[in-house]
Amino acid sequence: MSNENIFREIDEELRTDRMRALWRRFAPFVIGGAVAIVALVAINEGWSWYTNSQSAAASEELYAAYDAAEAGNLDAAISQLDALAADGSGGYPVLAAFRKAALLAEQGDTAGAVAAYDSLANTQSNPRLRELALLLAANLLVDTGSLADVEARIGTLATEDSQMRRVAGELLGLAQYKAGQFAAAEESFEAVLNDPLAQAGIRNRMAYYLAQMLSEGVVAEPAPEPAADNADDAALDGEPAAEPAAE
């Protein structure tokens, strides 16, 4: 193996390590937001269906599975969630499927979790739940999959007309960074940073990503805007340009 190939492989490994460190630092914010959405959906669905006597049993099964998971009995929790997903009523089967996918990810079964989220995305009639499943799958694939894997799931969500464009843009930018497509990653991060509806937290993360890329030298510092010369300024102000001094 030539020295050039060795140095290239070392550079790729270092870049991957930096990306992983960067992602691990901010992953809790992205994952926390996604979990909060799932929790809100669970509370809303759980309460509305709990008030219906026909769904009381399904509600109890769901919370029993949650309790088992919190106690560390993940196998029992997954078994209960499978039963609820198969036989539950109302919105509980969907909530059970989301929770099962999350538990698979916690166990380190990333492939199983991604498959579960993909299945949810392919069977959901509710567009918001479908988008959530795609985002959660892409979130796992940022660190374990390829750029093509991430793009296949959230490429259509990172567009200007998508309500999920900010989270999707962040995940897509991280996947592009990992793949060494730095110009594309910079564009994705800047699109989120410049989104007028982006909140302070996500703006700060985008600024950090861009600063990190700049410090690594993988993107160029923006060139300063050229200053207008005196003659142009004078013309804009309606004043004649100053005459040169006589020698």
Coordinates of C-alpha atoms in Angstrom, one line a residue, residues 124-241:
Q124 CA -49.0 5.4 8.2
S125 CA -51.8 7.4 6.8
N126 CA -51.1 10.3 9.2
P127 CA -48.4 12.4 7.4
R128 CA -46.9 13.8 10.7
L129 CA -46.4 10.3 12.2
R130 CA -45.0 9.1 8.9
E131 CA -42.5 12.0 8.9
L132 CA -41.6 11.3 12.5
A133 CA -40.8 7.7 11.7
L134 CA -38.6 8.7 8.8
L135 CA -36.7 11.3 11.0
L136 CA -36.1 8.8 13.8
A137 CA -34.8 6.2 11.3
A138 CA -32.5 8.8 9.7
N139 CA -31.3 9.8 13.2
L140 CA -30.0 6.3 13.7
L141 CA -28.5 6.1 10.3
V142 CA -26.5 9.3 10.6
D143 CA -23.9 7.4 12.6
T144 CA -24.4 3.8 11.4
G145 CA -25.6 4.1 7.7
S146 CA -24.6 5.9 4.6
L147 CA -25.5 9.3 3.1
A148 CA -27.7 7.5 0.6
D149 CA -29.6 5.8 3.5
V150 CA -30.3 9.1 5.2
E151 CA -31.2 10.9 1.9
A152 CA -33.6 8.1 1.0
R153 CA -35.6 8.8 4.2
I154 CA -35.5 12.5 4.7
G155 CA -34.4 14.0 1.4
T156 CA -38.0 15.1 0.7
L157 CA -38.3 16.5 4.3
A158 CA -35.4 18.9 4.0
T159 CA -37.2 21.1 1.4
E160 CA -38.5 24.6 2.0
D161 CA -42.2 23.5 2.0
S162 CA -41.7 20.9 4.8
Q163 CA -42.6 21.7 8.4
M164 CA -39.8 19.2 9.4
R165 CA -37.2 20.9 7.2
R166 CA -35.1 22.2 10.1
V167 CA -34.6 18.8 11.9
A168 CA -34.2 17.1 8.5
G169 CA -31.7 19.6 7.3
E170 CA -29.6 19.1 10.4
L171 CA -29.6 15.3 10.1
L172 CA -28.8 15.6 6.3
G173 CA -26.0 18.0 7.0
L174 CA -24.4 15.7 9.5
A175 CA -24.7 12.7 7.1
Q176 CA -23.1 14.8 4.4
Y177 CA -20.3 15.9 6.7
K178 CA -19.6 12.3 7.6
A179 CA -19.5 11.3 3.9
G180 CA -16.9 14.1 3.3
Q181 CA -19.3 16.2 1.2
F182 CA -18.4 19.4 3.0
A183 CA -19.8 21.9 0.6
A184 CA -23.2 20.2 0.7
A185 CA -23.1 20.0 4.5
E186 CA -22.3 23.7 4.7
E187 CA -25.2 24.4 2.5
S188 CA -27.6 22.3 4.6
F189 CA -26.4 23.9 7.8
E190 CA -26.7 27.4 6.4
A191 CA -30.2 26.7 5.1
V192 CA -31.3 25.9 8.7
L193 CA -29.4 28.8 10.2
N194 CA -31.0 31.2 7.8
D195 CA -34.5 29.8 8.3
P196 CA -36.6 32.6 9.9
L197 CA -38.6 30.1 11.9
A198 CA -35.6 28.3 13.3
Q199 CA -35.4 28.6 17.1
A200 CA -32.3 29.8 19.0
G201 CA -31.2 26.3 20.0
I202 CA -31.0 24.8 16.5
R203 CA -29.4 28.1 15.2
N204 CA -26.7 27.7 17.8
R205 CA -26.0 24.2 16.8
M206 CA -25.8 25.2 13.1
A207 CA -23.4 27.9 14.0
Y208 CA -21.3 25.5 15.9
Y209 CA -21.2 23.0 13.1
L210 CA -20.1 25.6 10.6
A211 CA -17.5 27.0 13.0
Q212 CA -16.1 23.4 13.5
M213 CA -15.9 22.9 9.8
L214 CA -14.1 26.2 9.3
S215 CA -11.6 25.3 12.1
E216 CA -10.9 22.0 10.4
G217 CA -10.3 23.8 7.1
V218 CA -12.8 21.8 5.2
V219 CA -14.7 24.9 4.1
A220 CA -13.5 28.3 3.2
E221 CA -14.1 31.4 5.3
P222 CA -16.7 33.7 3.6
A223 CA -15.0 36.4 1.6
P224 CA -15.7 39.9 3.0
E225 CA -17.9 42.1 0.8
P226 CA -15.8 44.6 -1.2
A227 CA -16.1 48.2 0.1
A228 CA -17.5 50.7 -2.4
D229 CA -14.9 53.3 -3.6
N230 CA -15.2 56.9 -2.8
A231 CA -16.4 57.9 -6.3
D232 CA -19.3 55.4 -6.1
D233 CA -20.3 56.6 -2.6
A234 CA -20.2 60.2 -3.8
A235 CA -22.4 59.4 -6.8
L236 CA -24.9 57.6 -4.6
D237 CA -25.0 60.6 -2.3
G238 CA -25.6 63.0 -5.2
E239 CA -22.2 64.7 -4.7
P240 CA -19.5 65.1 -7.3
A241 CA -16.4 63.1 -6.9

